XYZ file of C-alpha atoms in Angstrom:
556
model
C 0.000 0.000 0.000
C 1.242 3.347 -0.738
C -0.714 6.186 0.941
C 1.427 8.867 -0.827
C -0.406 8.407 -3.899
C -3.722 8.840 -1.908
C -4.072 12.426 -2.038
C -4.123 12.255 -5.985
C -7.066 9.530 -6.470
C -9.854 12.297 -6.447
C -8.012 13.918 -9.403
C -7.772 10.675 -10.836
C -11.118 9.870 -11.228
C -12.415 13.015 -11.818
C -9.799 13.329 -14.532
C -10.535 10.106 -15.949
C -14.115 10.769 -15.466
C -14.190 13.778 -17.518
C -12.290 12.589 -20.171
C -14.162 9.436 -20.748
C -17.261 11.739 -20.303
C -15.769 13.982 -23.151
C -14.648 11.215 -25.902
C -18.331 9.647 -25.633
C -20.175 13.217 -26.141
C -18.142 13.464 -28.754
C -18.936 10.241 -30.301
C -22.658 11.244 -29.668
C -22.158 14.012 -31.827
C -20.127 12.642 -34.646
C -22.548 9.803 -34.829
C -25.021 10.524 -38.004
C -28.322 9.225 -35.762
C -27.460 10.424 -32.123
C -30.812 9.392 -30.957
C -30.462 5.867 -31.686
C -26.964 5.867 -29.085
C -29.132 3.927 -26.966
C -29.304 0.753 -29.576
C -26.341 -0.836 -27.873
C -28.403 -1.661 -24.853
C -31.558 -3.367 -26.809
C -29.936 -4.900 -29.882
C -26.759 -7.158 -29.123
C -24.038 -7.739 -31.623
C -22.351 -10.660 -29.452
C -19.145 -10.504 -32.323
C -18.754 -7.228 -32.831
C -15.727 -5.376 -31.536
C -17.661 -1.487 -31.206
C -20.783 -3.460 -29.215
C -18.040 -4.427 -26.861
C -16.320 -0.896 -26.873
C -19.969 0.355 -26.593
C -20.940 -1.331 -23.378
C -17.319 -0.950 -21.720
C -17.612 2.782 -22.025
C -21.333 2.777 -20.850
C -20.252 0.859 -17.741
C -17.004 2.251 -17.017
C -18.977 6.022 -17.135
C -21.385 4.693 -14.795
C -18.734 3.177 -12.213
C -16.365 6.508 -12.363
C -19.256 8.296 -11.864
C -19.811 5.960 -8.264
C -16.710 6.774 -7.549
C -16.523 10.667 -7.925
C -19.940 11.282 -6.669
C -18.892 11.135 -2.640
C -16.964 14.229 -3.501
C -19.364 16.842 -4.374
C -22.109 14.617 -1.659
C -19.734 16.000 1.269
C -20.763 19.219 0.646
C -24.369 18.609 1.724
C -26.188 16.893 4.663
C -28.330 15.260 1.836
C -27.830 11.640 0.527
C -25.364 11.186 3.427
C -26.250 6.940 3.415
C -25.223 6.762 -0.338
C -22.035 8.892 0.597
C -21.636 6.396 2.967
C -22.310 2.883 1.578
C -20.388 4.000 -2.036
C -17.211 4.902 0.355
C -17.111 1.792 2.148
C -17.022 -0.284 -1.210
C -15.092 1.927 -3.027
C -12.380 -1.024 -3.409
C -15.506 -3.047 -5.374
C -15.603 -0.304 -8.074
C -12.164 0.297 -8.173
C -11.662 -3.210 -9.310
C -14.764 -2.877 -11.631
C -13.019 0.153 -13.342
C -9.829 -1.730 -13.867
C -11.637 -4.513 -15.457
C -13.642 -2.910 -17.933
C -10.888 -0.087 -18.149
C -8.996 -3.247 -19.531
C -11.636 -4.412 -21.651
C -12.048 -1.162 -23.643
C -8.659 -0.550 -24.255
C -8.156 -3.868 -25.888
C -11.229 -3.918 -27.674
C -10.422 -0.751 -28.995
C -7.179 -2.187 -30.579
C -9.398 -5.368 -31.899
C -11.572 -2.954 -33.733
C -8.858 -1.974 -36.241
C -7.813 -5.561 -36.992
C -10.489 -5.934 -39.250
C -8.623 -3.418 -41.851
C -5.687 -4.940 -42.934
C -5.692 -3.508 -46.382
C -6.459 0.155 -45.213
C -4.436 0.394 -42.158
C -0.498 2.050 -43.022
C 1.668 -1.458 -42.137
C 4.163 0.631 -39.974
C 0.659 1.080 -37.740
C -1.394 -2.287 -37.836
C -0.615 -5.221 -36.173
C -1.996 -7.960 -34.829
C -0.741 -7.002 -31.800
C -2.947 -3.950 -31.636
C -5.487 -4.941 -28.645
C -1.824 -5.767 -26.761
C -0.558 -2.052 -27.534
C -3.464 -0.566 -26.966
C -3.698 -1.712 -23.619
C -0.273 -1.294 -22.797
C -0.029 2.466 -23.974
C -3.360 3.933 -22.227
C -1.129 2.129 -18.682
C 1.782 3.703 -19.536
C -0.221 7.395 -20.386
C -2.429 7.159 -17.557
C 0.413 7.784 -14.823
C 1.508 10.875 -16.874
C -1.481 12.272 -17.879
C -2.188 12.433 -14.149
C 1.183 14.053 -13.106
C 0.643 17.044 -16.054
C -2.973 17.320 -14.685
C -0.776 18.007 -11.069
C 1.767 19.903 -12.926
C -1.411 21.934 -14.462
C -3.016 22.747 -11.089
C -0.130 23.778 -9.353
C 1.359 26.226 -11.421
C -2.470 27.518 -12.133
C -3.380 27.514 -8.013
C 0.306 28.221 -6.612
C 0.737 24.508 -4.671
C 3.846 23.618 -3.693
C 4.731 20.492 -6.152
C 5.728 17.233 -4.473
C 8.318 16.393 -6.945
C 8.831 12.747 -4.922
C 6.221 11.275 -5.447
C 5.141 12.653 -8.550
C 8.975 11.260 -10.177
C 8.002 7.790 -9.006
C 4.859 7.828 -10.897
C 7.194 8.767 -13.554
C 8.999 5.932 -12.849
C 6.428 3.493 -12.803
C 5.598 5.131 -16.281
C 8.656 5.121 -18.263
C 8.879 1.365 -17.424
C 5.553 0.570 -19.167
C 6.498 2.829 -22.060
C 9.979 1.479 -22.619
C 7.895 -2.220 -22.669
C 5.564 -0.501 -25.120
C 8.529 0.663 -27.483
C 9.792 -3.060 -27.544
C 6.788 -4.824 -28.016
C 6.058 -2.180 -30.901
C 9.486 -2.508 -32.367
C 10.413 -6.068 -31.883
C 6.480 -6.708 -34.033
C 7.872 -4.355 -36.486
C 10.795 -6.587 -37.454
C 9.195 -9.892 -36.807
C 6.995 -9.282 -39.799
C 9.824 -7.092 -41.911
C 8.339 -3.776 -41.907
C 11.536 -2.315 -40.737
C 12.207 -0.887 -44.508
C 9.343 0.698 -44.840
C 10.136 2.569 -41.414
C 13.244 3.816 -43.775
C 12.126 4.617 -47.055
C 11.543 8.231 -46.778
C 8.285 8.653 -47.074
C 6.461 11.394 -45.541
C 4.357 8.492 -42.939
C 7.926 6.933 -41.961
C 8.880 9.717 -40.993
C 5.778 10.928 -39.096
C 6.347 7.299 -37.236
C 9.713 8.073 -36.262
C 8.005 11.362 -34.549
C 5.585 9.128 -33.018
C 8.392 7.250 -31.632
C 10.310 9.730 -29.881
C 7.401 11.611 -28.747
C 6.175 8.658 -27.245
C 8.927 7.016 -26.270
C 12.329 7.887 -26.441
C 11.991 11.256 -25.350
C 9.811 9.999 -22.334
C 11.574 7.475 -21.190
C 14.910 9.623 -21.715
C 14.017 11.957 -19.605
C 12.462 9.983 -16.051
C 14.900 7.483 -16.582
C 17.707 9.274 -15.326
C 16.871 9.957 -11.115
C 18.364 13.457 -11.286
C 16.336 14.814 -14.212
C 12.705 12.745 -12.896
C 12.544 14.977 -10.189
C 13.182 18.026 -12.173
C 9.992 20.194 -12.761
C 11.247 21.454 -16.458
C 11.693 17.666 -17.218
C 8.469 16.669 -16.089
C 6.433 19.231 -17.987
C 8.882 17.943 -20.674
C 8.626 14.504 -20.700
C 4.454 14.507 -19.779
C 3.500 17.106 -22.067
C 5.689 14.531 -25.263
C 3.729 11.454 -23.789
C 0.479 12.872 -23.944
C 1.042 14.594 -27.531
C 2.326 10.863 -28.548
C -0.088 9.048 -27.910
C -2.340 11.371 -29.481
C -1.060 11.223 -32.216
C -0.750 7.865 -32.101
C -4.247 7.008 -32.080
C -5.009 9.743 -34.419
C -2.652 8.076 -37.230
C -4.708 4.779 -36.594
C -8.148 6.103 -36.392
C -7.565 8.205 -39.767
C -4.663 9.664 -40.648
C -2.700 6.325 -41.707
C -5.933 5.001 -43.257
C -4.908 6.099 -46.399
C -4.341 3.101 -48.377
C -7.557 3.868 -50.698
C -6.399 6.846 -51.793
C -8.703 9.147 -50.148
C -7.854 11.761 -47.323
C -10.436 13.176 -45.138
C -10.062 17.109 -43.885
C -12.150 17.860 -41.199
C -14.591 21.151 -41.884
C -14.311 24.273 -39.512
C -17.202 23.089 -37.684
C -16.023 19.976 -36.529
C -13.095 21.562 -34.801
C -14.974 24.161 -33.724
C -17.645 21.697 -31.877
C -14.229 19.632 -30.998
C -12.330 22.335 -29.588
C -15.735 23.114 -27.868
C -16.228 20.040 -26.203
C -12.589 20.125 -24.768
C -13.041 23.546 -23.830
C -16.498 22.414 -21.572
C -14.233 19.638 -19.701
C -11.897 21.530 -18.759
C -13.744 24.705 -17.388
C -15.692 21.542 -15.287
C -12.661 20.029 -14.146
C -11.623 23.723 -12.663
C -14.950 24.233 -11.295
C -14.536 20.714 -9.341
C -10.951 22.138 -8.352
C -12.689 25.008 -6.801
C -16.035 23.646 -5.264
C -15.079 20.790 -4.062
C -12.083 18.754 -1.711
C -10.216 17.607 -4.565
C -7.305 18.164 -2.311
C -6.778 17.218 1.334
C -7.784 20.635 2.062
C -10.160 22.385 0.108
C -9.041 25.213 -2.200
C -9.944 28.999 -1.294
C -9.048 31.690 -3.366
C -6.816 34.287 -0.986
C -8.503 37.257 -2.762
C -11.928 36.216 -1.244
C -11.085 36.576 2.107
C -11.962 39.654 4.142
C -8.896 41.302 4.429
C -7.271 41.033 1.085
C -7.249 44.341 -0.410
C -9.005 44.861 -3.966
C -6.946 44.169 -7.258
C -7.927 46.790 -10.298
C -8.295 45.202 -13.462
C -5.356 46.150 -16.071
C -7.720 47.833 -18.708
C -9.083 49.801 -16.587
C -9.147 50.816 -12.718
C -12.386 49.001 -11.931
C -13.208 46.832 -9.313
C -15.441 44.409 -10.700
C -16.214 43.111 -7.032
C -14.866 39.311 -5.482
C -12.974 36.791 -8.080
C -16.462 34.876 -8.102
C -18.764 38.024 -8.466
C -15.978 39.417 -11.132
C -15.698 35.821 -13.127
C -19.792 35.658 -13.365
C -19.309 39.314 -15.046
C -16.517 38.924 -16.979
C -17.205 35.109 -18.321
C -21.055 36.138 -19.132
C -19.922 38.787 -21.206
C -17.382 36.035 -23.031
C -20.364 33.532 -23.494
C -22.307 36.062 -24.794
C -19.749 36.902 -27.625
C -18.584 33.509 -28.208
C -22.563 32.355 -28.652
C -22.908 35.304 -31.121
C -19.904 34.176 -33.750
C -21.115 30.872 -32.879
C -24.455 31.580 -34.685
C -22.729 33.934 -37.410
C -20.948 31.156 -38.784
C -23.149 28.609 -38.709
C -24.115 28.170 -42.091
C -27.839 29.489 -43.702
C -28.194 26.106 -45.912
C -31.150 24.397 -45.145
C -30.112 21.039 -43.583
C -31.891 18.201 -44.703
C -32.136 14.391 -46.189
C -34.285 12.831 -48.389
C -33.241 9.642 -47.644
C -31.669 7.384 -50.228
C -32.157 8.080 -53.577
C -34.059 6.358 -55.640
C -31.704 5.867 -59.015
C -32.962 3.808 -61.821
C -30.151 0.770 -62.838
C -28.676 0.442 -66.590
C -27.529 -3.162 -67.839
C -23.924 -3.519 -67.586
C -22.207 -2.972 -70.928
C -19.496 -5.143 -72.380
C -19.168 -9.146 -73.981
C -16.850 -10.959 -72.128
C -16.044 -9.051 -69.833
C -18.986 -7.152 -68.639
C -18.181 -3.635 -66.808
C -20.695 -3.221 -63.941
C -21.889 0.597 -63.538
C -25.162 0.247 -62.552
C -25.877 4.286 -62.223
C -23.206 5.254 -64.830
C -21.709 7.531 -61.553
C -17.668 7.120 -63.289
C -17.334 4.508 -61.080
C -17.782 0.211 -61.303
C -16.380 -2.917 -61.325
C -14.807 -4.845 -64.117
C -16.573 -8.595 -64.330
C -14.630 -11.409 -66.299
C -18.059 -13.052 -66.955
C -17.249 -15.464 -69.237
C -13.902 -16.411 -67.329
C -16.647 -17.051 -64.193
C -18.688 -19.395 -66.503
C -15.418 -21.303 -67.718
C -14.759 -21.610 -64.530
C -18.121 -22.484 -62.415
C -19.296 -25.094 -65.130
C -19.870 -23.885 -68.618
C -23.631 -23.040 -69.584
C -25.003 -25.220 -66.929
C -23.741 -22.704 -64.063
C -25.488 -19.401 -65.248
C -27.916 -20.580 -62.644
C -26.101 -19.973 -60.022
C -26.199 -16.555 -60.368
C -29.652 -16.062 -62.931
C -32.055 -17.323 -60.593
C -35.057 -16.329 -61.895
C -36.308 -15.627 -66.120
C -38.803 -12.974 -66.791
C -41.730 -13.999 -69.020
C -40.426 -14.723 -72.385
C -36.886 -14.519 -71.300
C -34.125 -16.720 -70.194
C -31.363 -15.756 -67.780
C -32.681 -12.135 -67.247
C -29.732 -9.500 -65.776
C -29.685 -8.259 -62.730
C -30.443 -4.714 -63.618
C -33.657 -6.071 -64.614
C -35.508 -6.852 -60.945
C -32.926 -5.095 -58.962
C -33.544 -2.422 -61.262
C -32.830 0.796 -57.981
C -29.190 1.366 -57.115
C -30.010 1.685 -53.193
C -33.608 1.312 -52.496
C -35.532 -1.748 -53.273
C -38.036 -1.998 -56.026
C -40.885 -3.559 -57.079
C -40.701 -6.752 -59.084
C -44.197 -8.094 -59.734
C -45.877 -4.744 -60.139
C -49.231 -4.999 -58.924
C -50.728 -2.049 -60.836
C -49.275 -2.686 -64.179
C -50.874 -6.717 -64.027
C -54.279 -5.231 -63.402
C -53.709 -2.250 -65.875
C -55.554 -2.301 -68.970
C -52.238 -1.211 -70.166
C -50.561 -4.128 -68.616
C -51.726 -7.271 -68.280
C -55.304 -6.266 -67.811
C -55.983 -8.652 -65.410
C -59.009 -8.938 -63.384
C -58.768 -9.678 -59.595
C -60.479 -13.218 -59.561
C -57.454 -14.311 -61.958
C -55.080 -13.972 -58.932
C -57.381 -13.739 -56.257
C -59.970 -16.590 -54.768
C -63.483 -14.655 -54.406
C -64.329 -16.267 -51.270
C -61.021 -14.849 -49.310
C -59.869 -11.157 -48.613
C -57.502 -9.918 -51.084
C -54.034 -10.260 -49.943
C -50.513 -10.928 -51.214
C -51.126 -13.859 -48.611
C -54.219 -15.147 -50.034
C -52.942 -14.846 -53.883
C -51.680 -17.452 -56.705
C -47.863 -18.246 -56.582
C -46.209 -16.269 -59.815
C -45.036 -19.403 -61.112
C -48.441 -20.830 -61.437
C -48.974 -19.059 -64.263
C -45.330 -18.034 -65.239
C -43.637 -22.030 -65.322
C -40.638 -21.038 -66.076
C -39.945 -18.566 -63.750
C -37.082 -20.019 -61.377
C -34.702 -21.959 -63.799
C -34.000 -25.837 -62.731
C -31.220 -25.831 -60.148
C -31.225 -22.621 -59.164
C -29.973 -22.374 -55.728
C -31.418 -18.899 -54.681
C -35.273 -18.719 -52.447
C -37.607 -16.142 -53.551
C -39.639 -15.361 -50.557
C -40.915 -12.412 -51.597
C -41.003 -9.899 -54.855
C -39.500 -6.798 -53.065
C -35.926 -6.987 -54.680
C -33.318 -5.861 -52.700
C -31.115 -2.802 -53.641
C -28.649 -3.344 -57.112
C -25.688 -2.738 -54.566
C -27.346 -5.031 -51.741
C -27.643 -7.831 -54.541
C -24.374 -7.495 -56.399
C -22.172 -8.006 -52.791
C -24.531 -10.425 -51.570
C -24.130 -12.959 -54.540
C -20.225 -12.494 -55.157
C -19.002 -12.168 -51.525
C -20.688 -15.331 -50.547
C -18.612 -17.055 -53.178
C -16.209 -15.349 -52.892
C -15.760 -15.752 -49.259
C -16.519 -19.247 -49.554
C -13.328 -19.217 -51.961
C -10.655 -17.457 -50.162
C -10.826 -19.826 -47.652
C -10.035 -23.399 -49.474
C -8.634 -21.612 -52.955
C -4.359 -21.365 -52.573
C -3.119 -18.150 -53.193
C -6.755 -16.302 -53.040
C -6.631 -15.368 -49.286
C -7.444 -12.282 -49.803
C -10.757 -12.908 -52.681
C -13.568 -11.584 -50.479
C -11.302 -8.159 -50.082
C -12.645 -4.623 -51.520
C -9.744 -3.894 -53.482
C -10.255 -7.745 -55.278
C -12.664 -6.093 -57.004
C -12.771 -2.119 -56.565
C -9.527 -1.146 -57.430
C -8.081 2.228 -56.783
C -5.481 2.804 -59.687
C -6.595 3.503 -63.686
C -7.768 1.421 -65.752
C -5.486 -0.039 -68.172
C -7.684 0.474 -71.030
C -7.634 4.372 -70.790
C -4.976 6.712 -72.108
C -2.290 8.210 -69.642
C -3.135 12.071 -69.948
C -6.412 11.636 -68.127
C -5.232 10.096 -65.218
C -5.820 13.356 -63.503
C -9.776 12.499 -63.697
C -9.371 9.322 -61.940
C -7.671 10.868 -59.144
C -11.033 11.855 -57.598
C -11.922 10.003 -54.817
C -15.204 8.958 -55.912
C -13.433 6.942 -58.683
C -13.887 2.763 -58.322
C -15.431 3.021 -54.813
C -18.978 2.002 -53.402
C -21.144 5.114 -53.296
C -23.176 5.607 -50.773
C -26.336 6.271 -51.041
C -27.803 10.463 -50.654
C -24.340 11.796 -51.838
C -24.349 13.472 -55.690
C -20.820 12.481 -57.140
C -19.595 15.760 -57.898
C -23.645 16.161 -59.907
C -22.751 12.623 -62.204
C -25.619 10.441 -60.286
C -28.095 13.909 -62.279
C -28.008 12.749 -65.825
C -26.912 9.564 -67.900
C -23.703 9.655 -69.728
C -24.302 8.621 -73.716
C -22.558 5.525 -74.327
């Protein structure tokens, strides 16, 4: 047991409070449906990496926020048993946080495994979970001792450089096992030359490095120079930018692989910066209100006998620090509220939803070039390769799984026939159309029974050649699912199926298998400047108008 560290564990918590409090608001408001946050709770993904992440955060939130609730409870009469009974198992949560604590970090790490391909190789590793983990022990420590470093210099407390160099200690020992772990992985798997070939992310990794690491671990491993306040602002203040930009180069900037490089807009660091801003003016307010400390903080300029202090702009005396700071920090919320709402944009903020964007047949012979809404980008298919190789003629049922009426192995454009949004196969209103079909009701429908898609003939009653012999594929229904939906459901099944028995085709069920990045071979060199737009060979989603090419139909 080590008492000296007592006196920090309220800044602790409340640090690590705030902070966890901070990244999930800020996942709240990055996430496109914010009121649907709760989903985790009701609908369980039992394999999924982010439900795990989802809960850990949830429950660690809720069990720092047992543990930092005492503090502000001693300040009232009220609530005094729940004081009471959370202090006396405070040990219980503190192992709860640890174990969760654990939890997210790692699962954190796992999420990124499943992007081999987009991940920078100096950056993933299967090791990630392992790093993860490792890092956020080795930062906590730190983090911690600048928070101390922070308050001190802000509050005028005498620093207790002691203890806070044998938290340094304790630090620079997990971050030199970090640096090993991450190096000795590096050259296991041979990625050491691409540390060295001068590109602009080696180099940013050899930043990461000694930020993280070297100069860390430089400084508070020498006795002399960990009890030094200049090297402790030092060697914290590296750490913490480190590991930022650590995860920062994992969570986007590395992810670059594809091609495509995502700048966030003004308002996103503006809400950002926001969001940080709010934490910290509540961590100060904690400092201030409540026993954070073994003796609670009180401003010498509030007491009765210290004299008044004149503002610098002028010689006013705006009153007490806390009557001045209501004045003074209204008047700030008041301007930073109004240039708040001046730069918010006037654009009417809306969405339709997906779009509903009619399918063309995929041009070609042999190889068929799939462009379903002609947006500049698709897929090249070596259909007659896939028939060579599936079984000749007797295979196009495998993926033509149903004729239309006086056709044989009709395309896919021709039922899936909406890019994102399903459509209507059997068309109800042109069969009883006198256009159409002309149909009466009794020729589908028994008299005798309420009109239903229930109570109705089967298609192929009257259509008998409707499903093909051997088709493998059910038709439940005659809602067809989306062209996109269709097109990955029937080749990733294969080829999933395939990269797992098929030698040398481990990587088949891939994106870049089939939607590849660079220029097509078939086009001339001097418009490769065209193809450089990120929109080029990737999935579209759905709402967003390719630079206006989803609006009309290229001539072909």
């Amino acid at each position: 047991r080590r008492e000296e560290f007592h006196r920090y564990a309220k800044v602790s918590v409340l640090l690590a409070f705030l902070g966890y409090l901070t990244a999930a608001t800020a996942l709240v408001v990055e996430l496109g449906l914010p009121w649907m946050v709760w989903h985790p709770i009701i609908y369980w993904q039992h394999h999924s990496a982010l439900f795990e992440i989802s809960w850990c955060v949830m429950l660690y939130l809720t069990v720092l926020f047992l543990e930092f609730i005492p503090v502000p409870l001693e300040e009232t009469g009220r609530l005094a048993g729940i004081r009471k009974f959370l202090t006396k198992y405070k040990i219980v949560l503190v192992f709860l946080g640890v174990m969760i604590s654990t939890l997210h970090q790692s699962s954190l790490g796992t999420l990124f495994l499943i992007i081999p391909e987009k991940l920078h190789p100096l950056w993933y590793s299967s090791l990630l979970p392992i790093l993860f983990f490792v890092s956020a022990v080795a930062t906590g420590p730190l983090m911690l001792i600048l928070a101390v470093l922070t308050i001190s210099h802000l509050y005028r407390k005498p620093l207790e450089n002691d203890i806070l160099s044998k938290l340094g200690f304790a630090s620079m020992i997990v971050l030199a096992i970090y640096g090993l772990i991450r190096l000795i992985d590096i050259g296991v798997e041979g990625k050491f030359a691409i540390a060295f070939d001068g590109s602009w992310q080696s180099a940013v990794f050899w930043i990461e490095i000694v930020l993280f690491v070297g100069l860390p671990v430089l400084l508070l491993v020498i006795p002399r120079w960990r009890r030094s306040t200049p090297a402790l602002w030092l060697a914290t203040t590296s750490a913490v930018l480190g590991m930022g930009l650590d995860r920062a180069n994992i969570a986007g900037v590395m992810l670059v692989q594809t091609g495509e490089i995502y700048l966030p807009t003004m308002y996103e660091i503006m809400i950002s910066l926001g969001i940080l801003a709010a934490a910290i003016l509540v961590f100060l307010f904690c400092l201030e209100r409540y026993k954070i400390w073994e003796v609670k903080w009180e401003d010498p300029r509030e007491k009765p006998e210290a004299s008044p202090e004149f503002s610098r702009p002028a010689d006013v005396w705006l009153g007490t620090p806390r009557v001045a700071g209501r004045t003074v920090y209204s008047l700030i919320f008041i301007v930073a509220l109004s240039f708040g709402l001046a730069v918010i944009s006037t654009e009417r903020i809306r969405s339709a939803g997906a779009e509903e964007i009619p399918v063309t047949k995929a041009h070609g012979g042999d190889t068929l070039f799939v462009n379903g809404n002609r947006d500049g980008s698709g897929v090249s298919f070596a259909h007659e390769e896939h028939v060579k190789r599936l079984g000749e003629k007797e295979s196009c049922v495998l993926c033509h799984h149903m004729n239309l009426p006086l056709d044989k192995q009709s395309g896919c454009h021709t039922c899936h026939s909406r890019m994102y949004t399903p459509a209507d196969v059997f068309r109800h209103d042109w069969h009883a159309s006198p256009d159409g079909a002309n149909l009466k009701c009794g020729a589908c429908h028994r008299e005798d029974l309420q009109r239903t898609a229930q109570t109705a003939k089967q298609c192929q009653d009257c259509h008998k050649d409707l499903f093909p012999s051997g088709t493998l594929v059910q038709i439940n229904h005659y809602n067809a699912r989306s062209y996109t939906d269709a097109m990955h459901g029937m080749c990733m099944k294969c080829h999933q199926k395939n990269a797992l028995t098929l030698v040398g085709k481990e990587k088949l069920a891939q994106c870049a298998t089939c939607h590849k990045t660079g220029m097509p071979e078939y086009l001339p060199p001097e418009i490769e400047n065209y193809f450089r737009d990120t929109t080029f060979n990737h999935v579209t989603v759905p709402s967003i108008d390719t630079a206006g090419m989803m609006e009309e139909e290229p001539s072909i």
